[in-house]
């Protein structure tokens, strides 16, 4: 590079740091307008005279088509080693690269003056690092995927500070927050607010030690004064729930006895938690400009910072032989596939990697609307009348600490619904029936625990829209009904299942209360309709959440148990649509979760399986729903390495927008709305009972939903006989009906094979 070019480049770097209009200036300086109209020699020009086609790492300086600039070590057409990249909007990265990815230690600076210095992983701030915001906020600690996660210390520009644990960008776990006025809180946090057990100390020496909820005292606690007086009781912002005893010290005056506990809530109103500034753009969102490959002809590549490339339509496994030829005009890729996959069924992509995966056709909306004249129309009316009565019935406010008597199977309420109405029930057009609520206090509290709004719950189930009945009963003989908004599912219950659930209800409640992220399906109510007349027919219902209810289209559904006998769909590939429930032997993916999510998933699966094993249940399964984020116009699923030019600008916006604002992570929970990747697998026909296929390296970006369903099957005498009978004919390890302990182990072993950490 000559002196004139060098001076211009330095001036351009200085300009980029000061203005957001750097792109126009860079184009003006270098005369580059667009990639499509520039020849390869024009793009690389004198700045690329030292280009080498060898495999060795060399030093390169590149002025890229859009005005970006890179200088540093280069290998096999990628930044590799130490390098510096300057974007035209003013962002700069200086640090380590590996095959086009920011990997290792580095420093990223924003045009606003904010900076991050620390560890990177595949384009994300990941590891240990220090972020200094443009407003002066400083965080030093651990990161995962651009979010504070682990232990870290935050000093806010307003003088506040926090030292403790973080989870996905928010305070969670144990931590100490100190305000500028010297007040401080030491204790438990949840989702960025004070929640759990902790101590708040005011600068004047007053202290509250007890339980908190949503940033305020809630539950048992003690308020102390420096002079020795203290107040002990149950705390609540609702005066009706507040009660306690004041214990004065010897030096207390008569006026102290008139102290009102609500003053504590007024004092806390001024102690707000600072959430810091919002980062405008994340390092993982910064793309590398296009350049030409020295090996692949004139095919351009566009890399994001995490190294993903658009390279036509080749698969990851094809790259080494894409341009080679066997001498007869045939691609070696095709020759290799002929050799490697000659044993595979060439009509099913599950067996043939040569066939692209396609998005399944959209099926009709699930279920038949129960309208007037339907055989179960009156039953639906009875159910809706009963739910409206149960949820709308006045009840005293209760906390989450329930008495043992609330879980007693005998704790039930019968209500008669005559057609003409009664003192407690409205008139209706259905036949007379009786309605039973099982353990009503427990289920009301469960709905509160699961943050279900009573009004929304009633509207979903009892609104003007009819329920939908699934076309056929499940394997157990139960019928399923869906609400019109797909939010809730209603299942008819056998008497034996009802007994099992009532027996384990206390343990289920305590498990759900102890583990916010439990994957066990959520139950909202257990009821019974008893029709009057000679038949005296009883129909028991359980109401549960629909795990796969989403604004996303669910393209694939899998019901996974870890057994092989009968665990395959009987539909041809062409007949499978997005509502088809596929099974273990249909699975052709490995589910890859980001590190912190994968660790949380493994931990939670262990806790949930331990609970189900202790309750002696089996035959449960993991229901998984996948929404594929990249689909070509002709319906093919696009692997991560393949980017359609029309979609290139938006293919990662969903994830990156979530990462910009930690509060938006509230929509993502373990098992719900989870951005992830899936890796394609293939099976060999001679291994027809192979539960997990061979990995291919071909990955797809997805949004995942999953949870554990069908948890109410007891290992009773029927299942023991089924196990004994089938064990004579088949491999005992391949059948579903096995002892709960063995079932739990097999289920976990399988799940931990098909879920993996995304590296």
XYZ file of C-alpha atoms in Angstrom:
759
model
C 0.000 0.000 0.000
C 1.508 3.406 -1.037
C 1.766 6.461 1.194
C -1.233 8.207 -0.367
C -3.493 5.181 0.207
C -2.171 4.796 3.760
C -2.963 8.390 4.692
C -6.450 8.141 3.174
C -7.112 4.928 5.107
C -6.058 6.485 8.415
C -8.309 9.461 7.781
C -11.183 7.103 6.944
C -10.684 5.202 10.229
C -10.810 8.450 12.200
C -13.975 9.518 10.377
C -15.691 6.185 11.115
C -15.247 6.698 14.839
C -17.060 10.043 14.742
C -19.995 9.671 12.366
C -22.841 7.338 11.482
C -22.552 8.362 7.817
C -19.284 6.469 7.410
C -20.605 4.185 4.705
C -21.303 7.046 2.280
C -17.904 8.555 3.002
C -16.132 5.244 2.545
C -17.858 4.707 -0.793
C -16.923 8.228 -1.787
C -13.277 7.718 -0.814
C -12.853 4.370 -2.525
C -15.337 4.760 -5.369
C -17.147 1.496 -4.535
C -20.899 1.524 -5.056
C -22.142 -2.028 -5.083
C -20.907 -5.583 -5.088
C -22.856 -6.571 -8.183
C -21.149 -4.022 -10.450
C -17.547 -4.483 -9.337
C -15.150 -6.994 -10.848
C -12.924 -9.075 -8.611
C -9.765 -7.185 -9.481
C -11.499 -3.854 -8.843
C -12.678 -4.982 -5.419
C -9.409 -6.262 -4.113
C -7.194 -3.849 -5.951
C -3.793 -2.868 -4.604
C -4.852 -3.567 -1.056
C -4.816 -7.278 -1.873
C -1.531 -7.641 -3.707
C -0.294 -10.084 -1.103
C -3.149 -12.585 -1.728
C -1.907 -16.143 -1.529
C -3.627 -19.314 -2.689
C -1.604 -21.486 -0.313
C -2.981 -23.065 2.825
C -0.570 -21.061 5.015
C -1.661 -18.160 7.192
C -0.550 -14.789 5.865
C -1.056 -11.087 6.618
C -3.725 -9.343 4.560
C -5.219 -5.873 4.209
C -8.642 -5.754 2.575
C -10.852 -2.839 1.609
C -14.167 -4.608 1.190
C -16.976 -3.788 -1.289
C -19.203 -1.908 1.162
C -16.361 0.164 2.600
C -15.483 -2.117 5.532
C -11.790 -2.639 6.239
C -9.909 -5.667 7.581
C -6.257 -6.018 8.427
C -4.681 -9.024 10.048
C -3.958 -12.700 9.656
C -5.742 -14.592 6.891
C -6.103 -18.299 6.160
C -8.127 -20.200 3.567
C -10.155 -17.096 2.658
C -11.102 -16.322 6.275
C -9.783 -14.072 9.043
C -7.791 -16.457 11.215
C -5.511 -15.363 14.060
C -5.112 -11.750 15.166
C -7.031 -9.187 13.159
C -8.820 -5.858 13.104
C -12.184 -5.263 11.415
C -13.752 -1.819 10.973
C -17.381 -1.487 9.909
C -18.647 1.587 8.097
C -21.089 2.379 10.915
C -18.182 2.880 13.313
C -18.057 -0.496 15.088
C -14.563 -1.963 15.510
C -13.336 -5.395 16.563
C -9.688 -6.076 17.405
C -8.730 -9.522 18.576
C -8.631 -13.223 17.801
C -10.371 -14.971 14.895
C -10.808 -18.599 13.969
C -12.030 -19.529 10.486
C -13.939 -16.303 10.082
C -15.403 -16.301 13.580
C -14.547 -13.976 16.447
C -13.206 -16.576 18.833
C -10.954 -15.995 21.821
C -10.008 -12.680 23.393
C -10.836 -9.391 21.766
C -12.158 -5.870 22.078
C -15.349 -4.594 20.453
C -16.150 -0.879 20.456
C -19.331 0.934 19.476
C -19.580 4.380 17.793
C -21.261 5.650 20.970
C -18.010 5.063 22.882
C -19.181 1.879 24.614
C -16.730 -1.033 24.645
C -16.434 -4.696 25.577
C -13.098 -6.366 26.258
C -12.931 -10.047 27.041
C -13.756 -13.448 25.633
C -15.758 -14.152 22.485
C -17.319 -17.331 21.148
C -18.742 -17.595 17.597
C -19.441 -13.883 17.445
C -21.003 -13.525 20.883
C -19.632 -11.964 24.044
C -19.209 -15.256 25.862
C -16.905 -16.009 28.786
C -15.322 -13.432 31.090
C -15.260 -9.806 30.044
C -15.780 -6.142 30.911
C -18.415 -3.912 29.328
C -18.247 -0.136 29.712
C -21.370 1.634 28.508
C -21.560 5.009 26.828
C -23.315 6.371 29.923
C -20.594 5.072 32.278
C -22.204 1.773 33.392
C -19.502 -0.854 33.968
C -20.002 -4.617 34.228
C -17.172 -7.045 34.932
C -17.949 -10.727 35.067
C -19.279 -13.694 33.148
C -21.251 -13.670 29.888
C -23.214 -16.150 27.791
C -24.419 -15.194 24.297
C -24.132 -11.411 24.846
C -25.931 -11.583 28.201
C -24.614 -11.309 31.740
C -24.797 -14.858 33.059
C -22.939 -16.124 36.117
C -21.169 -14.010 38.711
C -20.549 -10.376 37.934
C -20.167 -6.894 39.416
C -22.120 -3.966 37.968
C -21.400 -0.322 38.754
C -24.163 1.930 37.464
C -23.601 5.501 36.323
C -26.101 6.786 38.925
C -23.899 5.510 41.772
C -25.713 2.202 42.466
C -23.895 -1.147 42.340
C -24.712 -4.876 42.253
C -22.411 -7.764 43.150
C -23.837 -11.229 42.685
C -25.332 -13.798 40.330
C -26.891 -13.065 36.943
C -29.060 -15.162 34.679
C -29.658 -14.216 31.040
C -28.978 -10.558 31.583
C -30.889 -10.097 34.839
C -30.092 -10.447 38.532
C -30.980 -13.975 39.708
C -29.811 -16.024 42.686
C -27.803 -14.489 45.529
C -26.629 -10.908 45.242
C -26.078 -7.558 46.952
C -27.485 -4.321 45.555
C -26.325 -1.042 47.104
C -27.944 2.294 46.353
C -26.101 5.588 46.166
C -27.769 6.669 49.442
C -26.070 3.690 51.236
C -29.232 1.575 51.552
C -28.535 -2.009 50.493
C -30.241 -5.359 49.959
C -28.515 -8.732 50.411
C -30.372 -11.877 49.446
C -32.215 -13.708 46.684
C -33.228 -12.362 43.269
C -35.411 -13.581 40.413
C -35.686 -12.110 36.895
C -34.105 -8.818 37.944
C -36.270 -8.186 41.024
C -35.930 -8.949 44.737
C -37.654 -12.281 45.269
C -37.167 -14.889 48.002
C -35.379 -14.523 51.319
C -33.207 -11.523 52.019
C -32.267 -8.559 54.202
C -32.779 -4.871 53.425
C -30.745 -2.399 55.503
C -31.466 1.333 55.474
C -28.703 3.910 55.939
C -30.303 4.931 59.266
C -29.788 1.402 60.651
C -33.332 0.065 60.278
C -33.501 -3.446 58.868
C -36.050 -5.852 57.376
C -35.147 -9.557 57.340
C -37.616 -11.966 55.747
C -39.329 -13.014 52.551
C -39.930 -10.931 49.424
C -42.062 -11.138 46.297
C -41.792 -8.855 43.254
C -39.518 -6.426 45.091
C -41.649 -6.030 48.236
C -41.875 -7.801 51.632
C -44.329 -10.705 51.368
C -44.671 -13.489 53.942
C -42.909 -13.924 57.257
C -40.454 -11.210 58.209
C -38.953 -9.103 60.993
C -38.420 -5.328 60.991
C -35.806 -4.058 63.477
C -34.747 -0.652 64.774
C -31.220 0.200 66.005
C -32.637 0.796 69.490
C -33.714 -2.823 69.873
C -37.415 -2.638 69.032
C -38.714 -5.047 66.421
C -41.902 -6.079 64.624
C -42.591 -9.721 63.657
C -45.427 -10.936 61.475
C -46.874 -11.729 58.085
C -46.163 -8.973 55.564
C -48.289 -7.957 52.601
C -49.006 -4.774 50.697
C -52.699 -5.654 51.119
C -53.642 -4.312 54.595
C -56.145 -7.153 55.031
C -53.339 -9.715 54.849
C -50.880 -7.719 56.988
C -50.657 -8.826 60.617
C -47.958 -8.992 63.272
C -46.742 -8.009 66.724
C -44.663 -5.008 67.774
C -42.066 -5.611 70.542
C -40.791 -2.298 71.954
C -37.417 -1.862 73.618
C -37.070 -0.434 77.119
C -36.267 2.991 75.689
C -39.265 3.089 73.302
C -41.832 5.861 73.696
C -45.593 5.514 73.606
C -45.636 7.075 70.119
C -43.605 4.165 68.767
C -46.498 1.823 69.513
C -48.545 3.593 66.818
C -46.038 2.620 64.100
C -47.682 1.502 60.840
C -45.953 -1.298 58.796
C -47.197 0.238 55.536
C -44.552 2.965 55.957
C -41.956 0.346 54.964
C -43.591 0.017 51.553
C -43.528 3.787 51.134
C -39.818 3.869 51.984
C -39.074 1.102 49.471
C -40.881 2.963 46.674
C -37.868 5.279 46.390
C -35.390 2.401 46.124
C -35.649 1.499 42.457
C -33.444 -1.058 40.750
C -31.410 0.442 37.913
C -31.443 -1.719 34.770
C -28.683 0.094 32.912
C -28.520 1.180 29.295
C -29.735 -0.872 26.378
C -27.093 -1.953 23.883
C -28.007 -0.717 20.405
C -26.449 -3.567 18.438
C -24.693 -6.763 19.448
C -21.362 -8.029 18.087
C -23.116 -11.141 16.774
C -25.283 -8.938 14.561
C -22.352 -7.400 12.739
C -21.798 -8.965 9.331
C -18.614 -9.281 7.359
C -18.854 -7.898 3.831
C -18.629 -10.098 0.722
C -15.372 -11.170 -0.775
C -14.420 -13.688 -3.417
C -13.041 -17.143 -2.711
C -9.650 -17.980 -4.183
C -10.697 -21.630 -4.309
C -14.306 -21.650 -5.394
C -14.272 -19.807 -8.688
C -16.326 -16.646 -8.739
C -18.857 -17.677 -6.104
C -19.141 -14.895 -3.502
C -19.392 -15.620 0.190
C -21.102 -13.485 2.789
C -20.011 -14.125 6.336
C -21.593 -12.992 9.540
C -19.253 -12.560 12.487
C -20.135 -16.062 13.606
C -18.773 -17.431 10.348
C -21.953 -18.525 8.554
C -21.603 -18.430 4.789
C -23.807 -18.320 1.709
C -22.232 -20.687 -0.783
C -24.903 -21.651 -3.277
C -26.618 -24.907 -2.334
C -23.814 -27.198 -1.233
C -24.163 -29.114 2.038
C -21.481 -28.941 4.749
C -20.280 -32.440 3.871
C -19.938 -31.521 0.208
C -17.356 -28.740 0.528
C -14.206 -30.830 0.178
C -15.208 -32.320 -3.171
C -17.592 -29.756 -4.625
C -15.452 -28.744 -7.576
C -13.595 -32.008 -8.168
C -14.293 -34.237 -11.182
C -13.847 -37.964 -11.782
C -12.726 -37.525 -15.407
C -16.070 -38.509 -16.970
C -17.771 -35.237 -16.230
C -19.398 -36.506 -13.052
C -19.077 -34.624 -9.789
C -17.174 -36.617 -7.163
C -19.877 -35.499 -4.769
C -22.360 -37.549 -6.799
C -19.946 -40.472 -7.067
C -19.337 -40.411 -3.298
C -23.048 -40.348 -2.585
C -23.585 -43.269 -4.934
C -21.033 -45.264 -2.922
C -21.965 -44.123 0.552
C -25.716 -44.255 0.253
C -26.389 -47.104 -2.147
C -27.982 -49.076 0.715
C -30.323 -46.271 1.672
C -33.984 -46.003 0.708
C -33.802 -43.284 -1.946
C -37.419 -42.220 -1.525
C -37.232 -41.069 2.093
C -34.968 -38.233 3.290
C -34.783 -39.995 6.659
C -32.554 -42.574 4.948
C -31.067 -40.517 2.119
C -28.941 -37.442 2.742
C -29.040 -36.753 -1.003
C -32.693 -35.716 -0.706
C -33.366 -32.249 0.710
C -35.694 -31.886 3.678
C -38.943 -30.149 2.851
C -41.404 -28.354 5.063
C -44.425 -30.642 5.527
C -47.677 -29.585 3.965
C -50.056 -27.619 6.164
C -52.783 -29.824 7.564
C -56.316 -28.786 8.324
C -56.988 -27.178 11.641
C -57.090 -29.913 14.252
C -60.449 -31.086 15.519
C -64.128 -30.979 14.627
C -66.094 -28.001 15.937
C -68.747 -29.146 18.399
C -71.827 -27.399 17.071
C -75.503 -28.002 17.753
C -76.417 -31.514 16.730
C -72.988 -32.943 17.572
C -73.202 -36.041 19.785
C -71.220 -34.252 22.522
C -72.834 -30.821 22.197
C -74.688 -31.052 25.532
C -71.572 -32.396 27.236
C -69.649 -29.346 26.014
C -72.355 -27.013 27.363
C -72.229 -28.796 30.717
C -68.464 -28.444 30.839
C -68.569 -24.736 30.012
C -71.309 -24.056 32.558
C -69.354 -25.932 35.229
C -66.052 -24.142 34.512
C -67.747 -20.734 34.550
C -69.294 -21.594 37.913
C -66.050 -22.978 39.399
C -63.774 -20.130 38.347
C -66.281 -17.369 39.048
C -67.287 -18.671 42.478
C -66.118 -16.257 45.226
C -63.331 -17.707 47.353
C -61.135 -16.344 50.136
C -57.633 -15.250 49.194
C -55.012 -17.877 49.914
C -51.254 -17.958 49.807
C -49.137 -20.693 48.267
C -48.737 -22.536 51.582
C -51.721 -24.889 51.478
C -52.948 -27.103 54.268
C -52.701 -30.864 53.861
C -56.500 -31.103 53.966
C -56.707 -29.189 50.653
C -55.178 -32.217 48.894
C -57.527 -34.777 50.423
C -59.300 -36.759 47.629
C -62.490 -36.281 49.620
C -62.105 -32.509 49.239
C -64.661 -31.927 46.474
C -67.704 -29.775 45.811
C -70.875 -31.057 44.132
C -73.191 -28.558 42.395
C -76.578 -29.314 40.837
C -77.422 -27.597 37.532
C -81.172 -27.833 36.827
C -82.307 -26.417 33.444
C -84.459 -23.750 35.143
C -81.513 -22.544 37.223
C -81.075 -22.313 40.973
C -79.868 -19.950 43.664
C -76.249 -20.620 42.625
C -76.530 -21.653 38.956
C -77.975 -19.946 35.861
C -80.764 -21.389 33.681
C -79.491 -23.296 30.652
C -80.664 -25.225 27.594
C -78.916 -28.496 28.433
C -80.270 -31.421 30.421
C -79.968 -31.472 34.209
C -76.539 -32.525 35.464
C -74.363 -32.477 38.543
C -70.894 -30.943 38.555
C -67.990 -31.943 40.764
C -64.828 -29.910 41.484
C -61.943 -31.963 42.830
C -59.654 -30.157 45.314
C -60.814 -26.697 44.157
C -58.431 -24.734 46.410
C -55.418 -26.600 45.020
C -56.294 -25.998 41.376
C -57.186 -22.358 42.001
C -53.748 -21.932 43.553
C -52.071 -23.820 40.695
C -53.654 -21.432 38.190
C -52.325 -18.542 40.264
C -48.891 -20.191 40.411
C -48.900 -20.612 36.619
C -49.997 -16.944 36.229
C -53.300 -17.804 34.548
C -55.719 -14.870 34.563
C -59.171 -16.145 35.671
C -61.024 -13.965 33.146
C -58.851 -15.096 30.234
C -59.198 -18.704 31.380
C -63.005 -18.486 31.346
C -63.084 -16.705 27.982
C -60.874 -19.371 26.384
C -62.985 -22.292 27.626
C -66.435 -20.777 28.118
C -66.554 -17.959 25.567
C -68.779 -17.756 22.503
C -66.457 -20.011 20.490
C -67.156 -23.735 20.612
C -64.624 -26.353 21.619
C -63.105 -28.670 19.003
C -63.028 -32.437 19.399
C -60.047 -34.303 17.994
C -61.109 -36.729 15.305
C -60.209 -39.897 17.177
C -59.550 -40.840 20.784
C -56.036 -41.426 22.023
C -54.498 -44.836 22.582
C -55.915 -44.849 26.116
C -59.457 -44.359 24.791
C -59.682 -40.818 26.143
C -61.175 -38.016 24.047
C -59.434 -34.682 23.609
C -60.985 -31.263 23.176
C -59.224 -28.024 22.213
C -60.306 -24.484 22.973
C -60.791 -22.270 19.947
C -57.637 -20.288 20.732
C -55.627 -23.560 21.115
C -54.487 -22.428 24.550
C -56.022 -25.266 26.568
C -56.632 -28.960 26.015
C -59.354 -30.924 27.813
C -59.014 -34.688 28.196
C -61.548 -37.204 29.430
C -60.178 -39.289 32.285
C -60.575 -42.869 33.415
C -61.434 -43.379 37.059
C -58.049 -45.069 37.595
C -56.202 -42.048 36.149
C -58.210 -39.726 38.378
C -57.190 -41.738 41.430
C -53.531 -41.658 40.381
C -53.607 -37.890 39.931
C -55.350 -37.221 43.241
C -52.831 -39.477 44.959
C -49.882 -37.536 43.524
C -51.512 -34.079 43.563
C -49.653 -32.879 46.662
C -46.295 -33.982 45.233
C -47.172 -32.451 41.839
C -48.068 -29.124 43.462
C -44.865 -29.017 45.508
C -42.784 -29.970 42.463
C -44.296 -27.198 40.310
C -43.855 -24.700 43.126
C -40.220 -25.690 43.685
C -39.174 -25.673 40.016
C -40.338 -22.714 37.938
C -38.970 -24.311 34.775
C -40.389 -27.785 35.249
C -41.102 -29.450 31.920
C -43.974 -31.481 33.360
C -47.254 -30.510 31.734
C -49.347 -27.923 33.578
C -52.756 -28.969 34.899
C -55.397 -26.354 35.685
C -58.469 -28.258 36.843
C -60.007 -31.672 37.531
C -63.778 -31.999 37.223
C -66.620 -34.473 36.736
C -69.984 -34.212 34.977
C -72.668 -36.610 36.194
C -75.726 -36.808 33.972
C -79.043 -37.374 35.721
C -81.440 -40.086 34.637
C -81.277 -43.896 34.480
C -77.744 -44.023 33.035
C -76.107 -41.901 35.776
C -73.156 -41.526 33.392
C -70.024 -39.894 34.802
C -67.481 -38.129 32.605
C -64.263 -36.924 34.260
C -62.222 -34.127 32.716
C -58.768 -32.729 33.249
C -57.776 -29.336 31.824
C -54.158 -28.815 30.781
C -52.031 -26.374 28.853
C -51.373 -26.964 25.163
C -47.575 -27.225 24.954
C -47.421 -26.537 21.224
C -49.687 -23.499 21.183
C -47.709 -20.756 19.441
C -47.874 -17.858 17.014
C -45.231 -19.788 15.051
C -46.303 -22.536 12.663
C -45.228 -25.851 14.170
C -43.756 -27.753 11.223
C -42.729 -30.996 12.979
C -44.099 -32.721 16.093
C -42.374 -35.608 17.861
C -43.596 -37.769 20.746
C -40.455 -39.355 22.238
C -40.252 -42.135 24.843
C -36.930 -43.866 24.239
C -38.560 -47.184 23.244
C -38.676 -48.726 19.775
C -41.542 -51.235 19.664
C -44.357 -49.694 17.656
C -42.704 -46.280 17.864
C -43.040 -45.295 14.197
C -45.785 -43.560 12.241
C -47.736 -45.626 9.731
C -48.018 -42.733 7.263
C -46.006 -42.384 4.079
C -43.705 -39.357 3.874
C -46.022 -37.706 1.326
C -48.982 -38.033 3.707
C -47.283 -36.433 6.708
C -48.394 -32.886 7.440
C -47.536 -30.388 10.176
C -50.148 -31.861 12.555
C -48.807 -35.441 12.343
C -47.342 -36.727 15.600
C -44.091 -38.517 14.727
C -42.410 -41.000 17.051
C -38.983 -42.229 18.115
C -38.123 -44.175 14.941
C -39.252 -41.228 12.772
C -36.794 -38.862 14.455
C -34.070 -37.595 12.123
C -32.643 -34.723 14.160
C -30.373 -33.994 17.107
C -31.638 -30.989 19.100
C -28.829 -28.534 19.893
C -29.306 -26.014 22.709
C -27.045 -23.126 23.665
C -24.753 -24.012 26.600
C -26.650 -22.464 29.521
C -29.983 -23.725 28.230
C -28.590 -27.220 27.675
C -27.234 -27.353 31.211
C -30.562 -26.148 32.595
C -32.423 -28.664 30.411
C -30.344 -31.630 31.650
C -30.734 -30.545 35.273
C -34.491 -30.094 34.929
C -35.030 -33.402 33.113
C -33.276 -35.145 36.006
C -35.487 -33.394 38.572
C -38.690 -34.115 36.658
C -37.836 -37.776 36.095
C -36.935 -38.206 39.756
C -40.368 -36.840 40.669
C -42.171 -39.180 38.231
C -40.122 -42.155 39.379
C -40.978 -41.453 43.020
C -44.678 -41.279 42.102
C -44.426 -44.695 40.386
C -45.633 -43.424 36.998
C -44.372 -44.463 33.584
C -45.220 -44.325 29.855
C -44.745 -40.534 29.784
C -43.061 -38.905 26.809
C -41.362 -35.709 25.684
C -43.490 -33.818 23.177
C -41.319 -31.684 20.868
C -42.481 -29.102 18.345
C -40.198 -27.469 15.758
C -40.657 -24.293 13.753
C -38.052 -24.014 10.982
C -36.931 -20.446 10.474
C -35.444 -20.722 6.965
C -37.554 -22.123 4.122
C -36.867 -21.612 0.423
C -39.629 -20.487 -1.987
C -40.015 -24.076 -3.213
C -40.538 -25.386 0.328
C -37.074 -26.800 1.089
C -35.583 -26.328 4.543
C -32.431 -24.218 4.314
C -29.447 -25.319 6.433
C -27.593 -22.679 8.433
C -24.853 -22.524 5.787
C -27.299 -21.750 2.990
C -28.840 -18.300 2.764
C -31.374 -17.286 0.151
C -30.398 -13.798 -0.997
C -33.951 -12.542 -0.574
C -33.983 -13.551 3.096
C -30.351 -12.763 3.876
C -31.068 -9.535 5.714
C -33.555 -11.044 8.139
C -32.477 -14.647 8.767
C -31.220 -13.960 12.294
C -33.262 -10.929 13.300
C -35.554 -12.828 15.682
C -32.693 -14.081 17.856
C -30.712 -10.858 17.711
C -33.683 -8.675 18.651
C -34.251 -10.863 21.680
C -30.619 -10.565 22.664
C -30.701 -6.765 22.466
C -33.271 -6.457 25.233
C -32.957 -8.859 28.191
C -36.542 -8.099 29.230
C -37.799 -9.644 25.997
C -36.352 -12.956 27.181
C -39.473 -13.196 29.337
C -41.164 -14.732 26.283
C -38.533 -17.477 26.264
C -38.605 -20.167 28.925
C -37.168 -23.625 29.043
C -39.336 -25.491 26.559
C -41.119 -22.412 25.164
C -40.106 -20.151 22.236
C -36.504 -21.393 22.447
C -34.169 -20.400 19.593
C -32.029 -23.458 18.837
C -30.516 -25.520 16.057
C -31.220 -29.073 14.945
C -28.687 -31.316 13.232
C -29.935 -33.730 10.615
C -29.349 -37.454 11.090
C -29.740 -40.402 8.699
C -30.607 -44.033 9.394
C -29.613 -47.288 7.743
C -32.418 -49.695 6.840
C -30.515 -52.656 8.250
C -30.645 -50.938 11.663
C -34.410 -50.531 11.683
C -34.593 -50.247 15.484
C -31.772 -47.706 15.692
C -33.165 -44.941 17.927
C -30.569 -42.295 17.040
C -29.329 -41.903 13.476
C -25.869 -40.897 12.332
C -25.030 -37.188 12.431
C -24.465 -35.395 9.137
C -23.267 -31.943 10.230
C -26.220 -30.353 8.403
C -27.914 -27.920 10.808
C -31.116 -25.893 10.701
C -32.211 -22.913 12.786
C -35.465 -23.540 14.643
C -37.720 -22.315 17.416
C -38.381 -25.191 19.819
C -41.222 -26.148 22.147
C -41.137 -29.200 24.403
C -42.534 -30.673 27.613
C -43.294 -33.941 29.383
C -46.835 -35.254 28.830
C -48.963 -38.279 29.793
C -47.655 -38.550 33.346
C -50.698 -40.251 34.902
C -50.066 -43.885 33.909
C -49.504 -45.912 37.056
C -47.433 -49.109 36.885
C -50.398 -51.190 37.973
C -51.187 -54.878 37.508
C -52.351 -54.261 33.926
C -49.004 -52.746 32.916
C -47.112 -55.498 34.747
C -49.014 -58.147 32.775
C -48.412 -56.217 29.536
C -44.699 -56.142 30.303
C -44.606 -59.894 31.045
C -46.547 -60.792 27.889
C -44.565 -58.596 25.485
C -41.231 -59.610 27.035
C -41.837 -63.148 25.754
C -42.215 -61.910 22.173
C -39.889 -58.901 22.033
C -36.754 -57.446 23.534
C -37.848 -56.260 27.023
C -35.834 -53.054 26.623
C -37.778 -52.059 23.491
C -41.284 -51.984 25.002
C -42.943 -49.035 26.752
C -44.429 -50.897 29.729
C -41.511 -51.261 32.143
C -40.901 -50.569 35.820
C -40.921 -46.794 36.643
C -37.271 -46.819 37.706
C -36.172 -48.579 34.533
C -38.474 -46.372 32.445
C -37.004 -43.204 33.963
C -33.431 -44.339 33.282
C -34.155 -45.382 29.703
C -36.084 -42.176 29.018
C -33.258 -39.997 30.327
C -30.556 -41.951 28.505
C -32.418 -41.477 25.240
C -33.239 -37.798 25.774
C -29.611 -37.003 26.599
C -28.585 -38.621 23.300
C -30.957 -36.615 21.124
C -30.290 -33.300 22.920
C -26.799 -31.829 22.794
C -24.909 -28.643 23.583
C -24.530 -26.379 20.562
C -20.800 -25.815 20.257
